Amino acid sequence: MQNIVPRVAAIQDISGFGRCSMTVIMPILSCMGAQVCPVPTAVLSTHTGGFGEVSFIDLTDGMQGFIDQWKRLELQMDYIYTGFLGNEKQIDIVKDFFKEFKRTGNERIVVDPVMGDNGKLYRTYNEVMQEKMRDLVARANIITPNLTEAMFLLKRQYEDRAFNDVEIKEILNALSEMGPEIVIITGIKDTVGKKVNVAYDKVAGAYWKIPYKEVAAHYPGTGDAFTSVVIGALIQGDSLPVAIGRAARFISVAIKTTYGYGTPSKEGVMFEKVLPELFKSIEDVEYSLME
Ligand code: PXL
């Protein structure tokens, strides 16, 4: 780590209501001891998942100015983290951002290829954007797709079924061959009937499986919270499986807390109530090595 307080450049949108992207990432990473340096890609009145017509201010043309001034200031980042990207040009600019701020070689690039869920891509994700996202993923150190996104990146058919260890390892390998040395896939059903997050660390040659309890409700922004906790935990020096285990536990507690109040799921999880989870010991974090 290069900075006394590790820096994370977060290239993300700001949605005024609905708890996703920047409004989730900043508090979580701040709690975990990182300085978040936001590069806002757009400002929206709410996220796009169910609130009707959204007021949308596109900041794509302002992003280059961030790169230019940060370069003049010779700012050094420890992590560069991108998620939901709204158009092709943004992906091009993010690629440029990676090039400019990979200065010492120690910076880690985290790409959460937010493209879809449950076997479907978001409406905005045309063929060109998918191809550009593949190129972005190739430049990342760490990627965190869900199973839907993993399959689209690999140009494979999404299947809603259980996967055995051999199949899981093959998917992880195929994604890491695209470039990233750490691949984390969220939301896979394994053949024992458990929901698991899985990971491959190419340098260590290790495959990990981290179980979690599935909850009936679906809340937006949980992917952003998941990746933020993983980054925060890695910054704190946790191993990869422990970082994923902490992220899974945080999401699970946040969902459990929220579900009980019966609030509309589009309002996201009440993570504000469970931030103290991030300070708890890691002893109950479950994981196993895939042989
Ligand atoms: O959490 C992903 C996300 C980020 N930003 C916006 C979104 C979504 C998911 O729907 O709409 C604006």
Short mmCIF file of C-alpha atoms and ligand atoms in Angstrom, two decimals:
data_model
loop_
_atom_site.label_atom_id
_atom_site.label_comp_id
_atom_site.label_asym_id
_atom_site.label_seq_id
_atom_site.Cartn_x
_atom_site.Cartn_y
_atom_site.Cartn_z
CA MET A 1 0.00 0.00 0.00
CA GLN A 2 1.43 3.38 -0.97
CA ASN A 3 -0.66 5.78 1.09
CA ILE A 4 -0.96 6.07 4.89
CA VAL A 5 -4.72 5.85 4.46
CA PRO A 6 -5.14 3.55 1.44
CA ARG A 7 -6.86 5.28 -1.47
CA VAL A 8 -9.60 3.81 -3.60
CA ALA A 9 -10.61 5.66 -6.76
CA ALA A 10 -14.29 4.76 -7.19
CA ILE A 11 -15.48 5.29 -10.75
CA GLN A 12 -19.22 5.02 -10.17
CA ASP A 13 -22.51 6.87 -10.47
CA ILE A 14 -24.35 8.65 -7.67
CA SER A 15 -28.00 7.72 -7.31
CA GLY A 16 -29.88 10.03 -4.96
CA PHE A 17 -32.25 7.38 -3.65
CA GLY A 18 -32.22 3.59 -3.54
CA ARG A 19 -28.86 2.73 -1.95
CA CYS A 20 -26.49 1.62 -4.67
CA SER A 21 -23.13 2.49 -6.19
CA MET A 22 -21.40 5.52 -4.63
CA THR A 23 -23.83 5.97 -1.72
CA VAL A 24 -23.07 2.42 -0.58
CA ILE A 25 -19.40 2.20 -1.53
CA MET A 26 -18.27 5.38 0.23
CA PRO A 27 -19.63 4.68 3.72
CA ILE A 28 -18.52 1.04 3.68
CA LEU A 29 -14.98 1.73 2.54
CA SER A 30 -14.65 4.72 4.89
CA CYS A 31 -15.71 2.48 7.79
CA MET A 32 -13.06 0.00 6.76
CA GLY A 33 -10.31 2.60 6.81
CA ALA A 34 -9.94 3.56 3.16
CA GLN A 35 -10.08 7.01 1.57
CA VAL A 36 -12.58 6.90 -1.27
CA CYS A 37 -11.80 9.28 -4.14
CA PRO A 38 -14.99 9.45 -6.21
CA VAL A 39 -14.98 9.83 -9.98
CA PRO A 40 -18.72 10.30 -10.61
CA THR A 41 -19.88 8.98 -13.97
CA ALA A 42 -23.45 10.28 -13.67
CA VAL A 43 -25.89 11.71 -11.15
CA LEU A 44 -29.32 10.10 -11.03
CA SER A 45 -32.34 10.97 -8.92
CA THR A 46 -32.79 7.24 -8.11
CA HIS A 47 -31.29 4.02 -9.45
CA THR A 48 -32.88 2.55 -12.56
CA GLY A 49 -34.53 -0.41 -10.86
CA GLY A 50 -38.20 0.39 -10.44
CA PHE A 51 -38.78 4.04 -9.47
CA GLY A 52 -40.20 5.12 -12.83
CA GLU A 53 -38.80 8.03 -14.79
CA VAL A 54 -35.34 8.98 -13.53
CA SER A 55 -33.63 12.37 -13.74
CA PHE A 56 -30.23 11.60 -15.25
CA ILE A 57 -27.22 13.89 -15.54
CA ASP A 58 -24.50 12.29 -17.63
CA LEU A 59 -21.00 13.22 -16.46
CA THR A 60 -19.07 11.26 -19.10
CA ASP A 61 -17.59 14.44 -20.55
CA GLY A 62 -16.30 15.51 -17.15
CA MET A 63 -14.38 12.30 -16.45
CA GLN A 64 -11.38 13.20 -18.62
CA GLY A 65 -10.90 16.34 -16.52
CA PHE A 66 -10.48 14.16 -13.43
CA ILE A 67 -7.77 12.15 -15.17
CA ASP A 68 -6.00 15.30 -16.36
CA GLN A 69 -5.93 17.06 -12.99
CA TRP A 70 -5.12 13.95 -10.97
CA LYS A 71 -2.23 13.32 -13.37
CA ARG A 72 -0.95 16.88 -12.86
CA LEU A 73 -1.16 16.32 -9.10
CA GLU A 74 0.64 12.97 -9.54
CA LEU A 75 -1.96 11.34 -7.31
CA GLN A 76 -1.31 7.71 -6.54
CA MET A 77 -4.17 5.34 -5.92
CA ASP A 78 -3.95 1.96 -4.18
CA TYR A 79 -7.13 0.57 -5.68
CA ILE A 80 -9.16 1.60 -8.72
CA TYR A 81 -12.69 0.27 -8.58
CA THR A 82 -15.36 0.44 -11.27
CA GLY A 83 -18.91 -0.91 -11.36
CA PHE A 84 -22.01 0.12 -13.30
CA LEU A 85 -20.98 2.02 -16.46
CA GLY A 86 -23.61 3.77 -18.53
CA ASN A 87 -22.25 3.93 -22.08
CA GLU A 88 -19.44 2.88 -24.42
CA LYS A 89 -17.47 6.10 -24.04
CA GLN A 90 -17.35 5.68 -20.26
CA ILE A 91 -15.75 2.27 -20.68
CA ASP A 92 -13.11 3.80 -23.00
CA ILE A 93 -12.35 6.56 -20.49
CA VAL A 94 -12.10 4.04 -17.64
CA LYS A 95 -9.59 2.07 -19.71
CA ASP A 96 -7.56 5.24 -20.07
CA PHE A 97 -7.89 5.86 -16.32
CA PHE A 98 -6.42 2.41 -15.62
CA LYS A 99 -3.47 3.14 -17.90
CA GLU A 100 -2.72 6.53 -16.34
CA PHE A 101 -3.05 5.44 -12.71
CA LYS A 102 -1.29 2.10 -12.90
CA ARG A 103 1.86 4.00 -12.02
CA THR A 104 3.97 1.80 -9.77
CA GLY A 105 2.52 -1.56 -10.73
CA ASN A 106 1.33 -2.07 -7.13
CA GLU A 107 -2.09 -0.53 -7.76
CA ARG A 108 -4.90 -3.04 -7.94
CA ILE A 109 -7.69 -2.67 -10.43
CA VAL A 110 -11.07 -4.08 -9.42
CA VAL A 111 -13.73 -4.41 -12.11
CA ASP A 112 -17.23 -5.37 -11.07
CA PRO A 113 -18.68 -5.96 -14.55
CA VAL A 114 -22.20 -4.84 -13.64
CA MET A 115 -24.15 -5.97 -16.71
CA GLY A 116 -27.12 -7.99 -15.54
CA ASP A 117 -28.62 -10.62 -13.25
CA ASN A 118 -30.80 -13.74 -13.31
CA GLY A 119 -29.70 -14.68 -16.83
CA LYS A 120 -30.57 -11.29 -18.33
CA LEU A 121 -28.50 -8.28 -19.31
CA TYR A 122 -29.56 -4.74 -18.38
CA ARG A 123 -31.30 -2.94 -21.24
CA THR A 124 -28.36 -0.59 -21.79
CA TYR A 125 -25.89 -3.42 -22.42
CA ASN A 126 -25.61 -3.69 -26.19
CA GLU A 127 -23.08 -5.92 -28.02
CA VAL A 128 -20.47 -3.17 -28.27
CA MET A 129 -20.61 -2.50 -24.52
CA GLN A 130 -20.31 -6.21 -23.78
CA GLU A 131 -17.20 -6.42 -25.95
CA LYS A 132 -15.70 -3.32 -24.33
CA MET A 133 -16.44 -4.77 -20.88
CA ARG A 134 -14.50 -7.92 -21.88
CA ASP A 135 -11.58 -5.67 -22.73
CA LEU A 136 -11.88 -3.87 -19.37
CA VAL A 137 -12.00 -7.17 -17.48
CA ALA A 138 -8.78 -8.21 -19.25
CA ARG A 139 -7.03 -5.22 -17.67
CA ALA A 140 -8.25 -5.91 -14.11
CA ASN A 141 -6.43 -7.61 -11.25
CA ILE A 142 -9.67 -8.63 -9.57
CA ILE A 143 -13.15 -9.16 -11.06
CA THR A 144 -16.40 -9.84 -9.22
CA PRO A 145 -19.11 -10.93 -11.71
CA ASN A 146 -22.26 -12.75 -10.69
CA LEU A 147 -22.99 -15.96 -12.60
CA THR A 148 -25.03 -14.14 -15.27
CA GLU A 149 -22.20 -11.69 -15.94
CA ALA A 150 -19.60 -14.48 -15.87
CA MET A 151 -21.49 -16.33 -18.61
CA PHE A 152 -21.91 -13.21 -20.76
CA LEU A 153 -18.20 -12.41 -20.43
CA LEU A 154 -17.42 -15.95 -21.63
CA LYS A 155 -20.07 -15.78 -24.38
CA ARG A 156 -21.76 -18.83 -22.91
CA GLN A 157 -25.41 -19.65 -22.31
CA TYR A 158 -26.60 -18.89 -18.76
CA GLU A 159 -28.06 -21.95 -17.06
CA ASP A 160 -30.09 -21.86 -13.87
CA ARG A 161 -28.80 -25.08 -12.31
CA ALA A 162 -26.32 -26.52 -9.81
CA PHE A 163 -22.62 -26.65 -10.75
CA ASN A 164 -20.08 -29.18 -9.49
CA ASP A 165 -16.52 -28.32 -8.43
CA VAL A 166 -14.98 -29.37 -11.75
CA GLU A 167 -17.37 -27.11 -13.65
CA ILE A 168 -16.87 -24.21 -11.23
CA LYS A 169 -13.08 -24.45 -11.51
CA GLU A 170 -13.32 -24.53 -15.30
CA ILE A 171 -15.42 -21.34 -15.34
CA LEU A 172 -13.01 -19.62 -12.93
CA ASN A 173 -10.03 -20.67 -15.09
CA ALA A 174 -11.68 -19.46 -18.28
CA LEU A 175 -12.33 -16.02 -16.74
CA SER A 176 -8.82 -15.73 -15.34
CA GLU A 177 -7.42 -16.59 -18.77
CA MET A 178 -9.03 -13.35 -19.96
CA GLY A 179 -6.52 -11.52 -17.71
CA PRO A 180 -7.39 -11.03 -14.02
CA GLU A 181 -5.37 -12.91 -11.41
CA ILE A 182 -8.25 -13.03 -8.94
CA VAL A 183 -11.71 -14.06 -10.09
CA ILE A 184 -14.66 -14.01 -7.69
CA ILE A 185 -18.05 -15.25 -8.91
CA THR A 186 -21.07 -14.60 -6.73
CA GLY A 187 -24.31 -16.51 -6.49
CA ILE A 188 -23.61 -20.06 -7.70
CA LYS A 189 -25.66 -23.09 -6.67
CA ASP A 190 -23.44 -26.05 -5.83
CA THR A 191 -24.35 -29.70 -6.10
CA VAL A 192 -24.79 -30.07 -2.33
CA GLY A 193 -27.66 -27.59 -2.62
CA LYS A 194 -25.80 -24.64 -1.10
CA LYS A 195 -25.49 -21.14 -2.47
CA VAL A 196 -21.80 -20.23 -2.72
CA ASN A 197 -19.46 -17.50 -3.79
CA VAL A 198 -16.37 -18.95 -5.43
CA ALA A 199 -12.92 -17.58 -6.12
CA TYR A 200 -9.68 -18.39 -7.88
CA ASP A 201 -6.32 -16.89 -7.02
CA LYS A 202 -4.10 -17.60 -10.01
CA VAL A 203 -0.85 -16.65 -8.26
CA ALA A 204 -1.56 -18.86 -5.23
CA GLY A 205 -3.10 -21.55 -7.45
CA ALA A 206 -6.01 -21.82 -5.01
CA TYR A 207 -9.75 -22.22 -5.58
CA TRP A 208 -12.11 -21.21 -2.77
CA LYS A 209 -15.73 -21.81 -2.00
CA ILE A 210 -17.55 -19.59 0.50
CA PRO A 211 -21.12 -20.59 1.39
CA TYR A 212 -23.90 -18.18 2.29
CA LYS A 213 -27.58 -18.41 3.19
CA GLU A 214 -29.91 -17.46 0.37
CA VAL A 215 -32.66 -14.99 1.25
CA ALA A 216 -35.93 -14.76 -0.66
CA ALA A 217 -35.84 -11.02 -1.34
CA HIS A 218 -33.68 -9.33 -3.95
CA TYR A 219 -32.26 -5.91 -3.13
CA PRO A 220 -30.33 -3.62 -5.49
CA GLY A 221 -26.90 -2.39 -4.45
CA THR A 222 -25.89 -5.58 -2.63
CA GLY A 223 -23.31 -6.32 -5.34
CA ASP A 224 -21.75 -2.90 -4.75
CA ALA A 225 -21.70 -3.53 -1.00
CA PHE A 226 -20.19 -6.99 -1.54
CA THR A 227 -17.30 -5.78 -3.69
CA SER A 228 -16.68 -2.82 -1.35
CA VAL A 229 -16.31 -5.11 1.67
CA VAL A 230 -13.99 -7.42 -0.28
CA ILE A 231 -11.77 -4.43 -1.19
CA GLY A 232 -11.88 -3.08 2.38
CA ALA A 233 -10.95 -6.46 3.84
CA LEU A 234 -8.08 -6.97 1.38
CA ILE A 235 -6.82 -3.49 2.28
CA GLN A 236 -6.92 -4.54 5.94
CA GLY A 237 -4.73 -7.53 5.07
CA ASP A 238 -7.31 -10.32 5.10
CA SER A 239 -6.80 -13.40 2.95
CA LEU A 240 -9.01 -13.75 -0.12
CA PRO A 241 -11.46 -16.31 1.37
CA VAL A 242 -11.80 -14.34 4.60
CA ALA A 243 -12.42 -11.12 2.64
CA ILE A 244 -15.19 -12.84 0.67
CA GLY A 245 -16.59 -14.43 3.83
CA ARG A 246 -16.77 -11.04 5.54
CA ALA A 247 -18.53 -9.56 2.52
CA ALA A 248 -21.06 -12.41 2.40
CA ARG A 249 -21.73 -12.10 6.13
CA PHE A 250 -22.23 -8.34 5.88
CA ILE A 251 -24.75 -8.71 3.04
CA SER A 252 -26.58 -11.50 4.83
CA VAL A 253 -26.94 -9.51 8.07
CA ALA A 254 -27.99 -6.40 6.12
CA ILE A 255 -30.67 -8.33 4.22
CA LYS A 256 -31.93 -10.06 7.36
CA THR A 257 -32.21 -6.72 9.14
CA THR A 258 -34.02 -5.08 6.23
CA TYR A 259 -36.38 -7.94 5.40
CA GLY A 260 -37.90 -7.82 8.87
CA TYR A 261 -39.09 -4.23 8.34
CA GLY A 262 -40.86 -5.08 5.08
CA THR A 263 -39.62 -1.96 3.29
CA PRO A 264 -39.84 -1.97 -0.55
CA SER A 265 -36.88 -3.96 -1.86
CA LYS A 266 -36.08 -1.24 -4.43
CA GLU A 267 -35.02 0.98 -1.47
CA GLY A 268 -32.05 -1.33 -0.92
CA VAL A 269 -30.68 -2.78 2.28
CA MET A 270 -30.49 -0.85 5.56
CA PHE A 271 -26.74 -1.22 5.67
CA GLU A 272 -26.56 1.84 7.93
CA LYS A 273 -27.93 -0.29 10.76
CA VAL A 274 -25.28 -2.98 10.36
CA LEU A 275 -22.06 -1.05 9.68
CA PRO A 276 -20.72 -2.22 13.10
CA GLU A 277 -20.58 -5.74 11.55
CA LEU A 278 -17.54 -4.49 9.67
CA PHE A 279 -15.65 -4.16 12.95
CA LYS A 280 -16.38 -7.69 14.19
CA SER A 281 -13.91 -10.54 14.44
CA ILE A 282 -13.58 -12.95 11.54
CA GLU A 283 -13.70 -16.18 13.53
CA ASP A 284 -17.10 -17.34 12.26
CA VAL A 285 -16.27 -16.76 8.60
CA GLU A 286 -16.80 -20.06 6.74
CA TYR A 287 -14.86 -21.18 3.68
CA SER A 288 -13.28 -24.24 2.10
CA LEU A 289 -10.54 -24.96 -0.41
CA MET A 290 -11.69 -26.68 -3.59
CA GLU A 291 -9.25 -29.56 -4.22
O1 PXL B 1 -26.00 -1.37 -8.25
C1 PXL B 1 -25.81 -1.25 -9.59
C2 PXL B 1 -26.38 0.02 -10.13
C3 PXL B 1 -25.62 1.17 -10.07
N1 PXL B 1 -26.08 2.34 -10.56
C4 PXL B 1 -27.31 2.45 -11.11
C5 PXL B 1 -28.13 1.34 -11.19
C6 PXL B 1 -27.66 0.09 -10.70
C7 PXL B 1 -28.50 -1.09 -10.80
O2 PXL B 1 -29.62 -1.08 -11.21
O3 PXL B 1 -29.35 1.46 -11.71
C8 PXL B 1 -27.77 3.77 -11.62
#
